[in-house]
mmCIF file of C-alpha atoms in Angstrom:
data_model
loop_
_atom_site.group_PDB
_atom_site.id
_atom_site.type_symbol
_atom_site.label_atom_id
_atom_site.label_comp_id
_atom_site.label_asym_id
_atom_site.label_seq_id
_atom_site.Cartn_x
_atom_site.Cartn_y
_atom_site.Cartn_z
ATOM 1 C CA UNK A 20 -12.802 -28.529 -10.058
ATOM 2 C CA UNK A 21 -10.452 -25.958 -11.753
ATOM 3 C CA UNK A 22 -13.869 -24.242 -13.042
ATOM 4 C CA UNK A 23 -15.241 -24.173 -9.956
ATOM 5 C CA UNK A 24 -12.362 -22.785 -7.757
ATOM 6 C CA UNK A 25 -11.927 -19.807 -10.422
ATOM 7 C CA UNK A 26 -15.719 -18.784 -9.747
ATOM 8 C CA UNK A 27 -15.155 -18.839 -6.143
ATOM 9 C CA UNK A 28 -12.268 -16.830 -6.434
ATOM 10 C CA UNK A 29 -13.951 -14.372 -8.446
ATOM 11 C CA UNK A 30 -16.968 -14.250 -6.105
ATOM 12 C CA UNK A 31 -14.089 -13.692 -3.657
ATOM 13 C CA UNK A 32 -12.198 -10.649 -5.172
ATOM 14 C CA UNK A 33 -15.646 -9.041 -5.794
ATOM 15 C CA UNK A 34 -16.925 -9.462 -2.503
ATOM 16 C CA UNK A 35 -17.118 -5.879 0.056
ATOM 17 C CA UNK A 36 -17.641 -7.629 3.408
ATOM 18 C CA UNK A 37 -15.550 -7.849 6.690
ATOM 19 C CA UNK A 38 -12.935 -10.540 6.994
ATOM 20 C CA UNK A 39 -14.863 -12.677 9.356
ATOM 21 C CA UNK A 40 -18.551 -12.730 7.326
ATOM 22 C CA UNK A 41 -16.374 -12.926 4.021
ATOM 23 C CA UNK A 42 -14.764 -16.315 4.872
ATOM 24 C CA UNK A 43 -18.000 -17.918 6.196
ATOM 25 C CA UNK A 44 -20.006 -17.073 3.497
ATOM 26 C CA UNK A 45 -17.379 -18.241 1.015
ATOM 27 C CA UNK A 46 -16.655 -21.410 3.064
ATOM 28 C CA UNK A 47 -20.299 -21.713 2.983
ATOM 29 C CA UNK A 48 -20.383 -21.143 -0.938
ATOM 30 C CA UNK A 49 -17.659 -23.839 -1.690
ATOM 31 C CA UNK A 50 -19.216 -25.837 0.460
ATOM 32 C CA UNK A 51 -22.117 -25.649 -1.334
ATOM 33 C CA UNK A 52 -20.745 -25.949 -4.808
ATOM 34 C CA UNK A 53 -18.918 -29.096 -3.539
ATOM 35 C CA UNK A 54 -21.791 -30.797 -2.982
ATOM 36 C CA UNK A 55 -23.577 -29.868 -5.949
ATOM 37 C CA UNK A 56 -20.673 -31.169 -7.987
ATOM 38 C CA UNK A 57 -20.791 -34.167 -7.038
ATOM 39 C CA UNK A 58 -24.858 -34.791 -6.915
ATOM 40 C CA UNK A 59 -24.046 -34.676 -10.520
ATOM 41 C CA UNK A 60 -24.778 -30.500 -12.052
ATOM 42 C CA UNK A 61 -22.305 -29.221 -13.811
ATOM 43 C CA UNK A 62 -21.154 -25.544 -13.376
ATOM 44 C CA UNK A 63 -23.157 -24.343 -16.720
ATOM 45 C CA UNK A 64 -25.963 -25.651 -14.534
ATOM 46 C CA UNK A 65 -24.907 -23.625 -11.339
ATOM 47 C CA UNK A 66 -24.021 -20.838 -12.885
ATOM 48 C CA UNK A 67 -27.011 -20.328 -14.753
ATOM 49 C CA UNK A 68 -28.822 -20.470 -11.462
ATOM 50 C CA UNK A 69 -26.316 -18.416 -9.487
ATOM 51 C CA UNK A 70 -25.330 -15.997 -12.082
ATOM 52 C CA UNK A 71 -22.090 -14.561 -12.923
ATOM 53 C CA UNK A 72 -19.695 -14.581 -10.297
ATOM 54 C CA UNK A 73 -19.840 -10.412 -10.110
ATOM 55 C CA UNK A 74 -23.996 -11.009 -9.911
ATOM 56 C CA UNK A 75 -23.486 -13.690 -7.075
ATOM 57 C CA UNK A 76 -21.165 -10.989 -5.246
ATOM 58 C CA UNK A 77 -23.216 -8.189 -5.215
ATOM 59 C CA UNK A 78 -26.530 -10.553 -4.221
ATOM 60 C CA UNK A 79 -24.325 -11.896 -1.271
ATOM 61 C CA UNK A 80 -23.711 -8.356 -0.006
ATOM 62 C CA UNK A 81 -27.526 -7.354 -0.051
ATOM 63 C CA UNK A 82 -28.034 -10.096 1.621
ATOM 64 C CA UNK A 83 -25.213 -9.525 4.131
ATOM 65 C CA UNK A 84 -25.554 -5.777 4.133
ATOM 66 C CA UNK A 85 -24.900 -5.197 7.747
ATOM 67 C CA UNK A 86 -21.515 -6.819 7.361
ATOM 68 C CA UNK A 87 -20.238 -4.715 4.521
ATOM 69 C CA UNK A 88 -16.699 -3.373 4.636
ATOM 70 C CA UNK A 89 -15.789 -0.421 2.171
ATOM 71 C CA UNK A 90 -12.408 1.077 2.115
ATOM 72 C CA UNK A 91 -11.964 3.865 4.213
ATOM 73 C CA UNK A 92 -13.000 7.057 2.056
ATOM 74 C CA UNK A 93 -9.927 9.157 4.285
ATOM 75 C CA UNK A 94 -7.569 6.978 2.057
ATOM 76 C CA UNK A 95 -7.671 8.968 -0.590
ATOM 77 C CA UNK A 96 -5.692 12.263 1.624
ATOM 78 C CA UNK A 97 -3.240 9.036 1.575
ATOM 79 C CA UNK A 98 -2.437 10.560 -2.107
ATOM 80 C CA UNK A 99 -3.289 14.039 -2.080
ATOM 81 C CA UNK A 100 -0.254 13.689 0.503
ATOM 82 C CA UNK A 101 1.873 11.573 -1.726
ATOM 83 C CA UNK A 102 1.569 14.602 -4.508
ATOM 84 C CA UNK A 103 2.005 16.890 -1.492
ATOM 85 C CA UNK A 104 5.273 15.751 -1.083
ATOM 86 C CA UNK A 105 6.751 14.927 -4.119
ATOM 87 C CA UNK A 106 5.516 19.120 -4.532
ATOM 88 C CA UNK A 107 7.501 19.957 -1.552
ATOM 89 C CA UNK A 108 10.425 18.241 -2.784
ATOM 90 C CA UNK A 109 10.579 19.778 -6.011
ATOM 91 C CA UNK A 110 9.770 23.126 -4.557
ATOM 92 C CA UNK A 111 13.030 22.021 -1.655
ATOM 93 C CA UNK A 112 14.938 20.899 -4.867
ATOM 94 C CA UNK A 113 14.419 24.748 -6.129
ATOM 95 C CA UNK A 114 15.300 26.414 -3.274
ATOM 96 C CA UNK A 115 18.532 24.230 -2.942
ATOM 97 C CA UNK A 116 19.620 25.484 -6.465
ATOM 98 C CA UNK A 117 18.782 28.810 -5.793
ATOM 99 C CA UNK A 118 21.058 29.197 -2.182
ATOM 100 C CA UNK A 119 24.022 26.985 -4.347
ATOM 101 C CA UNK A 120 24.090 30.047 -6.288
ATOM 102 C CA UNK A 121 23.465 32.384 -3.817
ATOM 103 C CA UNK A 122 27.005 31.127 -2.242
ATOM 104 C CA UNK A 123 29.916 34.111 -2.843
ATOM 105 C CA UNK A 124 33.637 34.951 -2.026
ATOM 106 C CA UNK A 125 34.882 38.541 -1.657
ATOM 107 C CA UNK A 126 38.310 39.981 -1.330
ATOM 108 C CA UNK A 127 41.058 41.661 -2.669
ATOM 109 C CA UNK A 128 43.399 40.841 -5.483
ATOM 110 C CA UNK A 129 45.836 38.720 -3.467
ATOM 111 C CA UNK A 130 43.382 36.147 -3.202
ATOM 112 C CA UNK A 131 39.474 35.669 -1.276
ATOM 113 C CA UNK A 132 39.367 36.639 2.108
ATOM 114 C CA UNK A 133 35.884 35.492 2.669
ATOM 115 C CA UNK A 134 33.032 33.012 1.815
ATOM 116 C CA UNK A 135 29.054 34.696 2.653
ATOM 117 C CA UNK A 136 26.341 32.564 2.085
ATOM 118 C CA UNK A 137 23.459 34.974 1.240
ATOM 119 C CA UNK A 138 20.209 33.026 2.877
ATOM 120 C CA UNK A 139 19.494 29.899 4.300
ATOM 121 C CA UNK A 140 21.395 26.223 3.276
ATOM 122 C CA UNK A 141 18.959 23.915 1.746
ATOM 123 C CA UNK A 142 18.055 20.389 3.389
ATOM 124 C CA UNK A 143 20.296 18.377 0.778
ATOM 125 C CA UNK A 144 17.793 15.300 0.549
ATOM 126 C CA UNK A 145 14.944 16.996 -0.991
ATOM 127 C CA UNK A 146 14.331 14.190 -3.739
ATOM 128 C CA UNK A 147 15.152 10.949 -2.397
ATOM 129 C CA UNK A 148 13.149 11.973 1.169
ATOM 130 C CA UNK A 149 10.333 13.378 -0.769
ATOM 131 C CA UNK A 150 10.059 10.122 -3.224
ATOM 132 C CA UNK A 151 10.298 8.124 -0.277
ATOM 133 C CA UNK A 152 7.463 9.697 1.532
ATOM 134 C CA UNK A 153 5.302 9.501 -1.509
ATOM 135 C CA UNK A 154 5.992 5.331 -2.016
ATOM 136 C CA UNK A 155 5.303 4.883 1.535
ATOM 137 C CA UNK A 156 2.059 6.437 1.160
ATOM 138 C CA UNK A 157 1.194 5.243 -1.750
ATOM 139 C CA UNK A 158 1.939 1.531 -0.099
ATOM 140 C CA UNK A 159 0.120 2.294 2.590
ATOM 141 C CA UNK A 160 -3.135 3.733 0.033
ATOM 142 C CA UNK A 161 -2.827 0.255 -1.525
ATOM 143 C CA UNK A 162 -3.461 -1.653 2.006
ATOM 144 C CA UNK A 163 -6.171 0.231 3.096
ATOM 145 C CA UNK A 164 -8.188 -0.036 -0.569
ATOM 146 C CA UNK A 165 -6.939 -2.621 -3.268
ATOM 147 C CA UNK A 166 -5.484 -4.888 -1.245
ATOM 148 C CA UNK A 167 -8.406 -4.768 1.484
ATOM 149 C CA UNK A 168 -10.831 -7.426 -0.907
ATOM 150 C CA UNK A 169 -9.446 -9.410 -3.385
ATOM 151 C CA UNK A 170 -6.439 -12.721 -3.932
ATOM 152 C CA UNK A 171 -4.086 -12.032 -0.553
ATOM 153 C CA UNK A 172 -1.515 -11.904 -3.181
ATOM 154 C CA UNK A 173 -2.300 -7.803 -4.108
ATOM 155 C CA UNK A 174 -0.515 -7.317 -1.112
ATOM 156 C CA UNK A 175 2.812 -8.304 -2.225
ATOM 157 C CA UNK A 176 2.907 -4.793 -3.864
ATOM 158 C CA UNK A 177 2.951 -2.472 -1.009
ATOM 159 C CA UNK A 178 5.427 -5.016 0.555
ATOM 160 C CA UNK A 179 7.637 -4.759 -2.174
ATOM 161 C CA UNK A 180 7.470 -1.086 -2.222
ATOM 162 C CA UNK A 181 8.406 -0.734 1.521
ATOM 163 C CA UNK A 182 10.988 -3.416 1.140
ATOM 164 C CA UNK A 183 12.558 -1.362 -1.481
ATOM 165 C CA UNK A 184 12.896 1.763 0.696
ATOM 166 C CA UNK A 185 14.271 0.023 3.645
ATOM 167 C CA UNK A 186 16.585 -1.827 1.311
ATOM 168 C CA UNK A 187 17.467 1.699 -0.356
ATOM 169 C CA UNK A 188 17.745 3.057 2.967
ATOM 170 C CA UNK A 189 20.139 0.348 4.521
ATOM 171 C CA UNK A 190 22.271 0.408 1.247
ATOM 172 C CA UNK A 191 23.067 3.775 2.540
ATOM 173 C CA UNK A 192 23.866 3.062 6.058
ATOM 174 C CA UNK A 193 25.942 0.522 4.819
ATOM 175 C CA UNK A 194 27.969 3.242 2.790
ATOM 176 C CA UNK A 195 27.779 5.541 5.421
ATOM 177 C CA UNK A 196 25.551 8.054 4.660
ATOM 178 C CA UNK A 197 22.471 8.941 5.754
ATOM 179 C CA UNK A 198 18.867 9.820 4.302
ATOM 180 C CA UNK A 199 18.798 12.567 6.689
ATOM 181 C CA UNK A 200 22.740 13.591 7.428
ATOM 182 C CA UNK A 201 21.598 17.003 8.670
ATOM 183 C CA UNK A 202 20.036 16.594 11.875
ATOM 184 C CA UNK A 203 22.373 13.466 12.611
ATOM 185 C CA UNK A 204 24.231 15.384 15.090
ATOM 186 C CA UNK A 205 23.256 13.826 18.496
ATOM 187 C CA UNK A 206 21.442 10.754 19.815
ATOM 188 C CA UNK A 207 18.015 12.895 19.844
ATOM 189 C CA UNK A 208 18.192 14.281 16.587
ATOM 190 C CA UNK A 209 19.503 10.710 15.327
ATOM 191 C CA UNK A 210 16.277 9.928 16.979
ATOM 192 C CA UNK A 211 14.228 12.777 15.107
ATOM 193 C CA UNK A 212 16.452 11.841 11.821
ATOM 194 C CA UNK A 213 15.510 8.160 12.031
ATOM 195 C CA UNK A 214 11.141 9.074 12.095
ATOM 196 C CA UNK A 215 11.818 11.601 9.171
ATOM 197 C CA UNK A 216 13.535 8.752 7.516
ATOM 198 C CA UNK A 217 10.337 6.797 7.204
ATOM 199 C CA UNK A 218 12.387 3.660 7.999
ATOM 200 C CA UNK A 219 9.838 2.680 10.845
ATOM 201 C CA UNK A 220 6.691 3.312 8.658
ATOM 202 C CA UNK A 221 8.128 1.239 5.583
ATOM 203 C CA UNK A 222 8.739 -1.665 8.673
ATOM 204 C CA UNK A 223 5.372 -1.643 9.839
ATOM 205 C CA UNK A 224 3.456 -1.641 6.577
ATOM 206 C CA UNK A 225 5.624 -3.778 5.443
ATOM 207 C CA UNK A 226 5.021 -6.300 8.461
ATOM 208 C CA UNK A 227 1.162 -5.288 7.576
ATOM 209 C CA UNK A 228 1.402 -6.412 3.882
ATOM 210 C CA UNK A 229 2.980 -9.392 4.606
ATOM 211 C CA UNK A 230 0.872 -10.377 7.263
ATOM 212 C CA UNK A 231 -2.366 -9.960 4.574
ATOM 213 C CA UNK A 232 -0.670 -11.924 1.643
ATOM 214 C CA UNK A 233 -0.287 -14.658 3.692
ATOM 215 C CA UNK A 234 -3.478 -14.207 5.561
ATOM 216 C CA UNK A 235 -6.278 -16.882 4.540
ATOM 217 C CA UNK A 236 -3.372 -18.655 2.374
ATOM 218 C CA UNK A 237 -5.050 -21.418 0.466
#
């Protein structure tokens, strides 16, 4: 019985067909199995006839061509923008240095008179914004490919990725600071401070991922 659940589970993670043809045809193939099993073949027998478990998937999707579900190709912008960002950052990280040092006092000999700031202040949460940015896509590349065929259990990684930025992100609040202190200055830019965050992405993929893992839960 062990043997035989493995190959279906196999069959399973190798199968490329929407949700609602995949179960049927694998309710169909355990089914099948099943009954086989206990007319007396053994699973050297089955297999033999079926074929590898990889060989069984791919005949199952010729067969149920019209049902096929590839990842979406547009998934993979999901990490050009990851690398986009984490660029950004570094390139924000730069610029921070570079007005730090741009930051002066003149005046006379009895003391400074005056502070000039020679070009504009950085945004002081270059890194941890930008590496958030880049998990949350990256979770969210996950969903839409690995996680899309295969055990329902792949998509405990992308949850625990966006768990760990809205866990990172409420350590914070509990501290009182903020992942984006500058434009916390009124309830509408708490508002716009709040979507640059990425809190409310990181919620709903994470709501996403753990709807799939426990989707089909056997």
């Amino acid at each position: 019985m062990n043997e035989m659940k493995r190959y279906v589970n196999t069959v399973e993670r190798c199968l490329r067909l929407d949700p609602a043809t995949r179960l049927r045809v694998m309710n169909d193939l355990a089914s099948d199995l099943q009954s086989r099993l206990e007319a007396g073949e053994t699973m050297e027998q089955i297999r033999a006839e079926l074929g590898g478990p990889e060989q069984l998937a791919a005949a199952l999707e010729a067969e149920f061509a019209a049902h096929r579900d590839p990842a979406p190709r547009w998934r993979w912008w999901l990490l050009a923008g990851a690398a986009a960002v984490l660029a950004a950052a570094a390139f924000g990280s730069c610029a921070q240095r570079q007005a730090a040092a741009s930051v002066g006092i003149i005046g006379g000999a009895d003391g400074p008179t005056a502070i000039f700031v020679s070009g504009p202040v950085a945004f002081p949460g270059w890194w941890p914004l930008g590496l958030v940015w880049a998990v949350l896509l990256v979770a969210a590349f996950l969903l839409l490919g690995w996680c899309r065929h295969g055990l329902p259990r792949r998509c405990w990684l992308p949850a625990a990725l966006c768990a760990a930025v809205l866990a990172a992100e409420g350590t914070l609040a509990a501290l009182g600071q903020q992942l984006v202190p500058a434009l916390v200055l009124s309830p509408l830019t708490a508002l716009a401070g709040l979507l640059l965050s990425g809190a409310w992405l990181a919620a709903v993929l994470l709501v996403l991922a753990v709807r799939g893992a426990l989707k089909n839960k056997r």
